[in-house]
Coordinates of C-alpha atoms in Angstrom, one line a residue:
Chain M
M1 CA 0.0 0.0 0.0
K2 CA 2.7 2.4 1.1
R3 CA 4.9 1.3 -1.8
G4 CA 2.1 1.9 -4.2
L5 CA 1.6 5.4 -2.8
T6 CA 5.3 6.2 -3.2
L7 CA 5.3 4.8 -6.7
G8 CA 2.2 7.0 -7.4
V9 CA 3.9 10.1 -6.1
L10 CA 7.0 9.2 -8.2
I11 CA 5.0 8.8 -11.3
L12 CA 3.2 12.1 -10.6
M13 CA 6.5 13.9 -10.1
V14 CA 7.9 12.5 -13.4
F15 CA 4.7 13.5 -15.1
L16 CA 4.8 17.0 -13.6
A17 CA 8.4 17.4 -14.5
A18 CA 7.6 16.5 -18.1
K19 CA 4.7 19.0 -18.1
L20 CA 6.8 21.7 -16.5
P21 CA 8.1 24.0 -19.2
D22 CA 11.7 25.1 -19.2
K23 CA 11.8 28.3 -17.3
I24 CA 10.6 30.5 -20.1
W25 CA 8.9 33.1 -17.9
H26 CA 8.8 33.9 -14.3
Q27 CA 7.0 36.5 -12.3
P28 CA 9.6 39.0 -10.9
Q29 CA 8.9 39.0 -7.2
H30 CA 8.7 42.8 -6.9
F31 CA 6.4 43.2 -9.9
P32 CA 2.6 43.4 -9.8
K33 CA 0.4 40.7 -11.3
P34 CA 0.6 40.8 -15.1
A35 CA -2.3 42.0 -17.2
F36 CA -1.8 39.0 -19.6
N37 CA -3.5 35.8 -18.5
F38 CA -0.7 33.2 -18.4
K39 CA -3.0 30.6 -16.8
E40 CA -5.3 30.7 -19.7
R41 CA -2.5 31.0 -22.3
P42 CA 0.7 29.4 -20.8
L43 CA 3.9 30.0 -22.6
E44 CA 5.4 27.0 -24.3
M45 CA 9.0 26.7 -25.5
A46 CA 8.2 25.6 -29.0
K47 CA 5.8 28.5 -29.5
V48 CA 8.2 31.0 -28.0
Q49 CA 11.0 29.8 -30.3
L50 CA 8.7 29.9 -33.4
G51 CA 7.7 33.4 -32.4
R52 CA 11.4 34.4 -32.1
Y53 CA 12.1 33.1 -35.7
L54 CA 9.1 35.0 -37.0
F55 CA 10.1 38.2 -35.1
Y56 CA 13.5 38.2 -36.8
D57 CA 12.4 37.0 -40.2
P58 CA 11.8 39.5 -43.1
I59 CA 9.5 36.9 -44.6
L60 CA 6.7 38.7 -42.9
S61 CA 7.1 41.8 -45.2
K62 CA 5.9 42.2 -48.7
D63 CA 9.4 42.3 -50.3
N64 CA 11.1 40.1 -47.6
S65 CA 13.2 43.1 -46.6
I66 CA 11.9 44.2 -43.2
S67 CA 11.5 42.1 -40.0
C68 CA 10.0 43.2 -36.7
A69 CA 13.6 43.5 -35.5
S70 CA 14.3 46.0 -38.2
C71 CA 12.4 48.5 -36.1
H72 CA 12.7 46.7 -32.7
S73 CA 16.3 45.9 -32.2
P74 CA 17.4 43.7 -29.2
Y75 CA 20.4 46.0 -28.5
N76 CA 18.1 48.9 -28.1
A77 CA 15.7 47.1 -25.7
F78 CA 13.7 46.4 -28.9
A79 CA 13.3 50.1 -29.8
H80 CA 14.8 51.7 -32.9
T81 CA 17.5 54.3 -32.7
D82 CA 18.6 55.2 -36.3
H83 CA 15.5 57.2 -37.1
T84 CA 13.2 59.4 -35.1
L85 CA 10.2 57.9 -36.9
S86 CA 9.9 54.3 -38.0
H87 CA 11.4 53.1 -41.3
G88 CA 9.6 50.5 -43.3
I89 CA 9.6 48.8 -46.8
N90 CA 10.8 50.8 -49.7
D91 CA 12.4 53.3 -47.3
Q92 CA 9.1 54.7 -46.3
I93 CA 9.0 56.7 -43.1
G94 CA 6.1 56.2 -40.7
N95 CA 4.4 58.6 -38.4
R96 CA 5.7 57.4 -35.0
N97 CA 8.8 56.4 -33.1
A98 CA 9.0 52.7 -32.6
P99 CA 8.7 52.0 -28.9
A100 CA 10.9 49.7 -26.9
L101 CA 9.4 46.2 -26.3
F102 CA 9.6 44.8 -22.8
N103 CA 7.3 44.0 -19.9
L104 CA 4.5 43.8 -22.5
A105 CA 2.7 41.3 -20.2
W106 CA 1.8 44.1 -17.9
Q107 CA 0.3 46.4 -20.6
K108 CA -3.4 46.5 -21.0
S109 CA -3.3 48.2 -24.4
F110 CA -0.6 48.8 -27.1
M111 CA 0.6 51.5 -29.3
W112 CA 1.1 55.2 -28.4
D113 CA -2.6 55.7 -28.6
G114 CA -3.8 52.4 -27.2
A115 CA -5.2 51.3 -30.6
I116 CA -4.6 47.7 -29.9
N117 CA -6.3 45.8 -27.2
H118 CA -4.4 42.5 -27.0
I119 CA -0.8 41.5 -27.7
E120 CA -1.9 38.7 -29.9
V121 CA -3.5 41.0 -32.5
Q122 CA -0.8 43.6 -32.3
S123 CA 1.4 42.1 -35.1
L124 CA -1.5 42.5 -37.6
A125 CA -0.8 46.3 -37.5
P126 CA 2.9 46.3 -38.7
I127 CA 2.4 43.3 -41.1
T128 CA -0.4 45.1 -43.0
H129 CA 0.8 48.7 -42.6
P130 CA 1.7 50.0 -46.1
K131 CA 4.6 52.0 -44.6
E132 CA 5.9 49.2 -42.4
M133 CA 5.8 45.7 -43.8
G134 CA 3.1 46.2 -46.4
E135 CA 2.0 42.6 -46.5
N136 CA -1.4 41.0 -46.2
L137 CA -1.9 38.1 -43.9
A138 CA -3.0 35.6 -46.6
D139 CA 0.3 36.2 -48.5
V140 CA 2.4 35.8 -45.4
L141 CA 0.6 32.5 -44.6
T142 CA 1.2 31.3 -48.2
K143 CA 4.9 32.1 -47.9
L144 CA 5.2 30.3 -44.6
R145 CA 3.3 27.2 -45.9
Q146 CA 5.9 26.9 -48.7
S147 CA 8.8 26.8 -46.2
S148 CA 9.7 23.4 -44.9
F149 CA 11.5 25.1 -42.0
Y150 CA 8.3 26.8 -40.9
K151 CA 6.2 23.7 -41.6
S152 CA 8.2 21.8 -39.0
A153 CA 8.4 24.7 -36.6
F154 CA 4.6 25.2 -36.6
K155 CA 4.2 21.4 -36.3
Q156 CA 6.4 21.4 -33.2
A157 CA 4.6 24.4 -31.7
F158 CA 1.0 23.6 -32.5
G159 CA 0.9 19.9 -33.5
D160 CA -0.2 20.5 -37.0
T161 CA 1.0 22.1 -40.2
L162 CA -2.0 24.2 -40.8
I163 CA -0.1 27.5 -40.3
S164 CA -3.1 29.6 -39.5
S165 CA -3.2 33.3 -38.8
A166 CA -4.1 32.6 -35.2
Q167 CA -1.1 30.4 -34.8
L168 CA 1.2 33.0 -36.4
L169 CA -0.1 35.7 -34.2
K170 CA 0.0 33.7 -31.0
A171 CA 3.6 32.5 -31.6
I172 CA 4.9 36.1 -32.1
A173 CA 3.0 37.2 -28.9
Q174 CA 4.5 34.3 -26.9
F175 CA 8.0 35.4 -27.8
E176 CA 7.3 39.0 -27.0
L177 CA 5.9 38.0 -23.6
T178 CA 9.2 36.6 -22.7
L179 CA 10.8 40.0 -23.0
V180 CA 10.9 40.8 -19.3
S181 CA 13.1 43.6 -18.0
A182 CA 13.5 43.2 -14.2
N183 CA 17.3 43.1 -13.7
A184 CA 18.4 46.7 -13.5
K185 CA 20.4 48.1 -10.6
F186 CA 17.1 49.4 -9.3
D187 CA 15.7 45.9 -9.1
Q188 CA 18.8 44.7 -7.3
V189 CA 18.5 47.5 -4.8
I190 CA 14.8 46.5 -4.2
Q191 CA 15.9 42.9 -3.7
G192 CA 18.6 44.0 -1.3
T193 CA 21.6 42.9 -3.4
D194 CA 22.9 46.4 -4.2
T195 CA 22.6 49.9 -2.9
F196 CA 22.1 53.3 -4.4
S197 CA 24.9 55.9 -4.4
L198 CA 24.1 59.2 -2.6
Q199 CA 23.4 60.9 -5.9
E200 CA 21.1 58.1 -7.1
Q201 CA 19.3 58.4 -3.8
K202 CA 18.8 62.1 -4.2
G203 CA 17.6 61.4 -7.8
L204 CA 15.1 59.0 -6.5
A205 CA 13.7 61.7 -4.2
V206 CA 13.3 64.1 -7.1
F207 CA 11.7 61.3 -9.1
N208 CA 9.3 60.5 -6.4
Q209 CA 8.3 64.2 -6.1
Y210 CA 7.7 64.9 -9.8
C211 CA 7.6 61.8 -12.0
K212 CA 6.2 58.9 -9.9
T213 CA 2.5 59.7 -10.6
C214 CA 2.8 58.7 -14.2
H215 CA 6.0 56.6 -14.1
P216 CA 5.7 54.6 -10.9
A217 CA 8.1 51.8 -10.0
P218 CA 8.7 48.9 -10.6
L219 CA 7.3 49.1 -14.2
F220 CA 8.0 52.9 -14.4
S221 CA 4.8 53.5 -16.2
T222 CA 1.1 53.3 -15.3
Y223 CA 0.6 52.3 -19.0
E224 CA -2.3 54.8 -18.9
F225 CA -2.6 57.8 -21.2
A226 CA -1.4 61.3 -20.3
N227 CA -0.3 64.6 -21.7
N228 CA 3.2 65.5 -20.5
G229 CA 3.0 69.0 -22.0
L230 CA 4.7 68.4 -25.3
A231 CA 3.7 70.9 -27.9
P232 CA 1.9 69.2 -30.8
D233 CA 4.0 68.5 -33.8
S234 CA 2.7 70.8 -36.6
L235 CA 3.8 68.5 -39.4
L236 CA 2.7 65.1 -38.1
Q237 CA -0.5 66.4 -36.6
D238 CA -0.6 63.4 -34.2
V239 CA -3.6 63.9 -31.9
G240 CA -3.0 60.8 -29.8
K241 CA -5.7 58.7 -28.2
V242 CA -8.6 60.7 -29.6
R243 CA -7.9 59.2 -33.0
I244 CA -9.1 55.9 -31.5
S245 CA -11.6 56.9 -29.0
Q246 CA -13.1 59.9 -30.8
L247 CA -13.5 61.5 -27.4
A248 CA -12.4 65.2 -27.2
A249 CA -11.0 64.6 -23.7
D250 CA -8.4 62.2 -25.2
S251 CA -6.9 64.8 -27.4
F252 CA -3.1 64.7 -27.3
L253 CA -3.0 61.9 -24.8
F254 CA -0.3 59.3 -25.4
K255 CA 0.6 56.1 -23.6
V256 CA 3.1 56.7 -20.7
P257 CA 6.3 54.9 -21.7
S258 CA 8.3 53.0 -19.2
L259 CA 11.6 54.7 -18.1
R260 CA 13.5 51.4 -18.0
N261 CA 16.4 51.1 -20.4
L262 CA 16.4 54.7 -21.5
T263 CA 20.1 54.6 -22.4
Y264 CA 19.3 52.1 -25.1
T265 CA 16.0 53.4 -26.4
Y266 CA 16.7 57.0 -27.7
P267 CA 15.2 59.0 -29.4
Y268 CA 12.4 59.7 -27.0
M269 CA 8.7 60.5 -27.1
H270 CA 6.0 59.3 -29.6
D271 CA 7.6 61.3 -32.4
G272 CA 11.2 60.8 -31.3
R273 CA 11.7 64.5 -31.0
F274 CA 14.4 64.3 -28.2
K275 CA 17.7 62.5 -28.8
K276 CA 19.1 63.0 -25.4
L277 CA 17.8 62.6 -21.9
G278 CA 19.1 66.1 -21.2
E279 CA 16.6 67.5 -23.7
V280 CA 13.8 65.5 -22.1
L281 CA 14.6 67.0 -18.7
K282 CA 14.8 70.4 -20.2
H283 CA 11.3 69.9 -21.4
Y284 CA 10.1 68.8 -17.9
E285 CA 11.6 72.0 -16.5
K286 CA 8.6 73.7 -18.0
L287 CA 6.3 71.7 -15.8
F288 CA 8.4 71.3 -12.6
P289 CA 10.8 73.5 -10.8
L290 CA 13.9 71.3 -11.5
T291 CA 17.2 72.8 -10.5
S292 CA 20.4 71.8 -12.4
N293 CA 21.4 69.7 -9.3
N294 CA 17.9 68.0 -9.4
K295 CA 18.5 67.2 -13.1
S296 CA 21.9 65.6 -12.7
D297 CA 20.6 63.6 -9.7
L298 CA 17.6 62.5 -11.7
L299 CA 19.8 61.5 -14.6
A300 CA 21.9 59.4 -12.2
F301 CA 18.8 57.7 -10.9
L302 CA 17.4 57.0 -14.4
Q303 CA 20.7 55.2 -15.2
T304 CA 19.9 52.7 -12.5
L305 CA 16.9 51.6 -14.6
N306 CA 19.1 50.3 -17.4
D307 CA 18.9 46.5 -17.6
K308 CA 22.0 45.2 -19.3
V309 CA 21.1 41.6 -18.5
F310 CA 17.9 42.0 -20.5
V311 CA 19.4 43.9 -23.4
F312 CA 22.1 41.4 -23.9
D313 CA 20.1 38.3 -23.1
P314 CA 21.1 35.7 -25.8
R315 CA 17.7 34.1 -25.5
H316 CA 16.1 37.1 -27.2
Q317 CA 18.6 37.6 -30.0
F318 CA 18.7 36.8 -33.6
P319 CA 18.2 33.1 -34.2
K320 CA 20.8 32.1 -36.8
I321 CA 18.8 29.1 -37.8
I322 CA 16.5 31.3 -39.9
L323 CA 19.3 32.2 -42.2
E324 CA 19.5 28.6 -43.5
A325 CA 15.7 28.5 -43.5
N326 CA 15.5 31.4 -45.9
E327 CA 18.2 30.3 -48.3
G328 CA 15.4 29.5 -50.8
I329 CA 13.7 32.8 -50.6
K330 CA 14.6 35.5 -53.2
D331 CA 13.5 39.1 -52.7
Chain S
M1 CA -35.4 40.6 -62.4
K2 CA -35.5 37.5 -60.2
K3 CA -37.8 37.3 -57.2
L4 CA -36.4 36.4 -53.9
V5 CA -34.2 33.4 -54.6
C6 CA -32.7 31.6 -51.6
I7 CA -29.2 32.3 -50.5
W8 CA -28.3 29.5 -48.2
L9 CA -25.7 29.7 -45.5
L10 CA -24.0 26.9 -43.7
F11 CA -24.9 26.5 -40.1
T12 CA -23.6 23.1 -39.3
S13 CA -22.1 20.0 -40.9
A14 CA -23.8 17.8 -43.4
S15 CA -24.6 15.2 -40.7
I16 CA -27.9 16.9 -40.0
K17 CA -30.8 14.9 -41.3
A18 CA -33.1 17.0 -43.5
Q19 CA -36.3 16.2 -41.6
D20 CA -35.2 17.3 -38.2
S21 CA -33.2 20.3 -39.3
L22 CA -33.9 23.9 -39.2
Y23 CA -32.4 26.2 -41.8
I24 CA -32.0 30.0 -41.7
K25 CA -31.4 31.9 -44.8
F26 CA -30.5 35.6 -44.9
V27 CA -31.6 37.5 -48.0
P28 CA -30.2 41.0 -48.7
I29 CA -32.8 43.2 -50.4
F30 CA -32.6 46.5 -52.1
N31 CA -35.7 48.4 -53.4
Q32 CA -37.6 45.1 -53.3
F33 CA -35.0 43.2 -55.3
Q34 CA -32.8 40.5 -54.0
V35 CA -29.3 41.8 -54.1
E36 CA -26.8 39.8 -56.1
P37 CA -23.2 40.7 -56.7
S38 CA -22.4 42.8 -59.8
Q39 CA -26.1 43.4 -60.6
T40 CA -27.3 46.9 -61.0
Y41 CA -30.5 48.1 -59.3
P42 CA -32.5 51.2 -59.9
Y43 CA -32.4 53.9 -57.2
L44 CA -34.4 57.1 -57.7
K45 CA -33.1 58.5 -61.0
D46 CA -29.8 56.6 -60.6
S47 CA -28.6 53.1 -60.3
I48 CA -26.6 51.2 -57.7
S49 CA -24.5 48.1 -57.5
F50 CA -23.1 46.2 -54.5
Q51 CA -19.5 45.2 -54.4
S52 CA -19.3 43.9 -50.9
L53 CA -21.9 42.7 -48.4
K54 CA -20.6 40.9 -45.3
F55 CA -22.1 40.6 -41.9
Y56 CA -21.2 39.0 -38.6
I57 CA -24.1 37.2 -36.9
G58 CA -23.4 36.1 -33.4
H59 CA -24.9 34.2 -30.5
I60 CA -28.0 33.0 -32.3
Q61 CA -30.6 31.7 -29.8
F62 CA -34.1 30.3 -30.1
F63 CA -36.8 31.0 -27.5
K64 CA -40.2 29.6 -26.6
G65 CA -41.8 32.3 -24.6
E66 CA -39.1 33.4 -22.2
V67 CA -37.3 30.0 -22.3
L68 CA -34.1 29.5 -24.2
V69 CA -34.6 26.2 -26.1
A70 CA -31.6 26.1 -28.4
S71 CA -28.5 27.9 -29.5
A72 CA -26.5 27.8 -32.7
P73 CA -23.4 25.6 -32.5
E74 CA -21.0 28.3 -33.4
T75 CA -20.8 31.7 -31.6
H76 CA -20.3 33.6 -34.8
Y77 CA -21.1 33.2 -38.5
L78 CA -19.8 35.4 -41.2
L79 CA -22.4 36.0 -43.9
N80 CA -20.7 36.8 -47.1
F81 CA -22.9 37.7 -50.0
E82 CA -20.0 38.2 -52.4
E83 CA -19.5 34.5 -52.6
S84 CA -21.5 31.3 -52.8
T85 CA -25.2 31.0 -53.0
S86 CA -25.5 27.4 -51.9
Q87 CA -24.9 27.1 -48.2
L88 CA -27.2 26.2 -45.3
I89 CA -27.5 27.3 -41.7
G90 CA -29.0 24.4 -39.7
L91 CA -29.7 23.3 -36.2
A92 CA -29.6 19.6 -35.5
N93 CA -32.3 19.4 -32.9
K94 CA -35.5 21.0 -33.9
K95 CA -37.3 22.5 -31.0
T96 CA -40.5 24.4 -30.8
F97 CA -39.8 28.1 -30.7
D98 CA -41.5 31.4 -31.4
R99 CA -38.6 33.9 -31.2
I100 CA -35.1 34.1 -32.4
S101 CA -32.4 36.5 -31.1
F102 CA -28.9 37.2 -32.4
E103 CA -26.3 39.9 -32.5
L104 CA -25.2 41.8 -35.5
G105 CA -21.5 42.0 -35.1
V106 CA -18.9 40.7 -32.7
D107 CA -19.3 41.4 -29.0
S108 CA -16.7 43.2 -27.0
A109 CA -15.8 40.2 -24.7
T110 CA -14.9 38.3 -27.9
T111 CA -13.1 41.3 -29.4
V112 CA -10.7 41.6 -26.4
S113 CA -9.7 37.9 -26.4
G114 CA -6.7 37.9 -28.7
A115 CA -6.1 36.0 -32.0
L116 CA -9.2 34.0 -33.0
S117 CA -9.9 31.5 -35.7
G118 CA -12.7 30.1 -37.8
A119 CA -15.3 32.8 -38.8
L120 CA -13.3 35.2 -36.5
D121 CA -10.0 34.8 -38.3
P122 CA -8.6 38.3 -38.7
S123 CA -7.5 37.5 -42.3
L124 CA -11.1 37.4 -43.5
G125 CA -11.1 41.1 -44.2
M126 CA -13.4 41.9 -41.3
Y127 CA -10.8 43.0 -38.8
W128 CA -9.3 46.5 -38.6
T129 CA -5.6 46.0 -38.3
W130 CA -4.5 49.5 -37.3
Q131 CA -6.8 49.4 -34.3
S132 CA -8.3 46.4 -32.6
G133 CA -11.8 45.4 -33.5
Y134 CA -14.0 43.6 -35.9
I135 CA -16.0 45.2 -38.7
H136 CA -19.5 44.1 -37.8
A137 CA -20.9 44.8 -41.2
K138 CA -19.2 45.7 -44.4
I139 CA -21.3 47.3 -47.2
E140 CA -19.6 48.6 -50.3
A141 CA -21.6 50.0 -53.2
T142 CA -21.3 52.3 -56.2
L143 CA -24.0 54.8 -57.1
Y144 CA -24.1 55.6 -60.8
S145 CA -25.7 58.9 -61.6
K146 CA -26.5 60.5 -64.9
E147 CA -25.9 64.0 -63.7
A148 CA -23.1 63.7 -61.2
Q149 CA -20.0 61.6 -60.9
K150 CA -20.3 58.1 -59.5
T151 CA -20.3 57.8 -55.8
E152 CA -18.4 55.1 -53.9
L153 CA -20.2 54.2 -50.7
I154 CA -18.0 52.4 -48.2
L155 CA -19.5 51.4 -44.9
H156 CA -17.3 49.5 -42.5
L157 CA -19.5 49.5 -39.4
G158 CA -17.9 48.5 -36.2
G159 CA -16.8 49.5 -32.7
Y160 CA -16.7 47.6 -29.5
K161 CA -16.1 50.3 -26.9
Q162 CA -18.5 52.8 -25.5
P163 CA -19.7 55.3 -26.5
F164 CA -19.3 53.8 -30.0
N165 CA -20.1 50.2 -29.3
T166 CA -22.0 49.5 -32.5
L167 CA -23.0 45.9 -31.8
Q168 CA -26.7 45.4 -32.3
K169 CA -28.9 42.9 -30.5
L170 CA -31.9 41.7 -32.5
Q171 CA -35.1 39.8 -31.5
L172 CA -37.5 38.6 -34.1
S173 CA -40.8 37.0 -33.3
L174 CA -41.9 34.4 -35.8
V175 CA -44.1 31.6 -36.8
Q176 CA -41.9 28.5 -36.9
T177 CA -41.1 27.0 -40.3
D178 CA -38.4 24.6 -41.4
T179 CA -36.6 27.4 -43.2
L180 CA -36.5 30.8 -41.6
S181 CA -36.1 33.5 -44.1
I182 CA -34.7 36.7 -42.8
G183 CA -34.6 39.7 -45.1
I184 CA -32.0 42.5 -44.8
D185 CA -33.6 45.4 -46.5
L186 CA -30.8 47.8 -47.2
T187 CA -32.9 50.5 -48.9
N188 CA -33.3 52.9 -46.0
L189 CA -29.7 52.4 -44.8
I190 CA -28.3 53.2 -48.2
S191 CA -30.3 56.4 -48.6
S192 CA -29.2 57.6 -45.1
A193 CA -25.6 56.8 -45.9
L194 CA -25.8 58.6 -49.3
A195 CA -27.2 61.7 -47.4
L196 CA -24.1 61.9 -45.2
P197 CA -21.5 64.6 -46.0
Q198 CA -19.0 61.8 -46.2
N199 CA -19.9 58.5 -47.9
Q200 CA -17.2 56.6 -46.2
V201 CA -17.6 55.4 -42.7
M202 CA -14.6 53.3 -41.7
S203 CA -14.1 53.6 -38.0
P204 CA -16.1 53.6 -34.8
K205 CA -17.8 57.0 -34.6
P206 CA -21.3 58.6 -34.3
E207 CA -22.2 57.9 -37.9
A208 CA -21.3 54.2 -37.5
L209 CA -23.6 54.0 -34.5
I210 CA -26.5 55.6 -36.3
L211 CA -26.1 53.4 -39.4
S212 CA -25.7 50.3 -37.3
K213 CA -29.0 50.9 -35.6
Q214 CA -30.6 51.4 -39.0
L215 CA -29.0 48.2 -40.3
A216 CA -30.4 46.3 -37.3
N217 CA -33.9 47.6 -38.2
A218 CA -33.4 46.2 -41.7
F219 CA -33.6 42.6 -40.5
K220 CA -37.1 41.3 -41.0
I221 CA -38.7 37.8 -41.0
L222 CA -39.9 37.3 -44.6
A223 CA -43.3 35.8 -45.2
K224 CA -43.2 32.4 -46.8

């Protein structure tokens, strides 16, 4: 009887171990509960990997020239730094600055104006945008179905070779959800494994006084919409959230960006108007009485939000395997 | 021109036996004509043709009095009148009922649940990509006028958030028959849309709300 029980427990343990995914995602202890429902849609390694291939593969664009990573580079915390505005197929310039991608699991809506309500449907926007990847979903699926590499990657991830749009979208989302930035000096201080310098401490105090309401720790954003006093750009005429909601009260509201990884994610703001953090603080001088000491302390504190471990994490980088996979594809 | 000829839509698989099945057919109508693709229909002094007619029908339920007696097997069906003319919508177990209710469009709970498949596959041309949300109803038509230039009418009616949640809930009382014919009389909707300063409505906004309500009123049980 007892032996039977032990055996049962053993079998159960083996079973659980087999079920347990590799540690693809874990909840940082000092983070709030994510907005994404991982219970309902657990991450699976094969799907995450497929998503990573797709994220880096220009096969998603009309002329096979632009991948998601063209605008969201891992070394820039998945933002884009060459241009203030995004840069798509046929050298077309878009209307907005490509945001950094991390901690997406905590966001309730996506895009600077909150146009997208779920991470799984976000990729539809760049894939079909004429100035981004300029493709249509049906053609992307046709290309993927012709690739033996993707046939087997989809089979591994989803158990069939259907290659449906839902599978494509879910896989990309699964990869993006693994992009968690929770390893900056700030995080170490919270966890008690590091300490702030005096200047960083002073910077934190300034931050708490003026910035915390919209950019609260540990995500450094409410991910709500706000107006931080930027003058509207006369050329782009970007009105922000009102474009989506059609409510006058939402005019010139933009999603509050996180302040993690700022060293990597320049230029700043929805239109990339500031190249340097100094310019950003100069802007905030108009709203808050920031002395020059305040500003240098603040800059020192913001540096503690840079997460090198995340930015150089090899698990998020270019998967060389797709080079072989695409040998057959001509532009 | 032809009288109302059936356009059949598929509800369930072929396994349904004909005798205990219920079929629903939706029939688009304009100015008393049944609408068929690429045909031209008279409208006042002008003429009109329809390029696209697609509707989402969701959560179809059958009632006897206040009691829910049956629901359609799928949550959503995409009616596409650009395509085939030979599909059926059917319910396996025929129950007695005197009322049918359904939604015109895709409800907000469904709209916020990520990438979906089947009738809700976003590649079916009924999903806005630049912002989240399904197009509940797509009506594209061209008005040919002798005096003026031709007018392109493009109605992509959708919206899942207040105050522009354009989903419509419909209830139709009826006398039970083996085949329920539901007409969609577009005449009033088209004249309202042509009267708008802009003949293109392609995002959730007040015009979309007004036209969606009008479209809901266009659904009528057709006499046998």
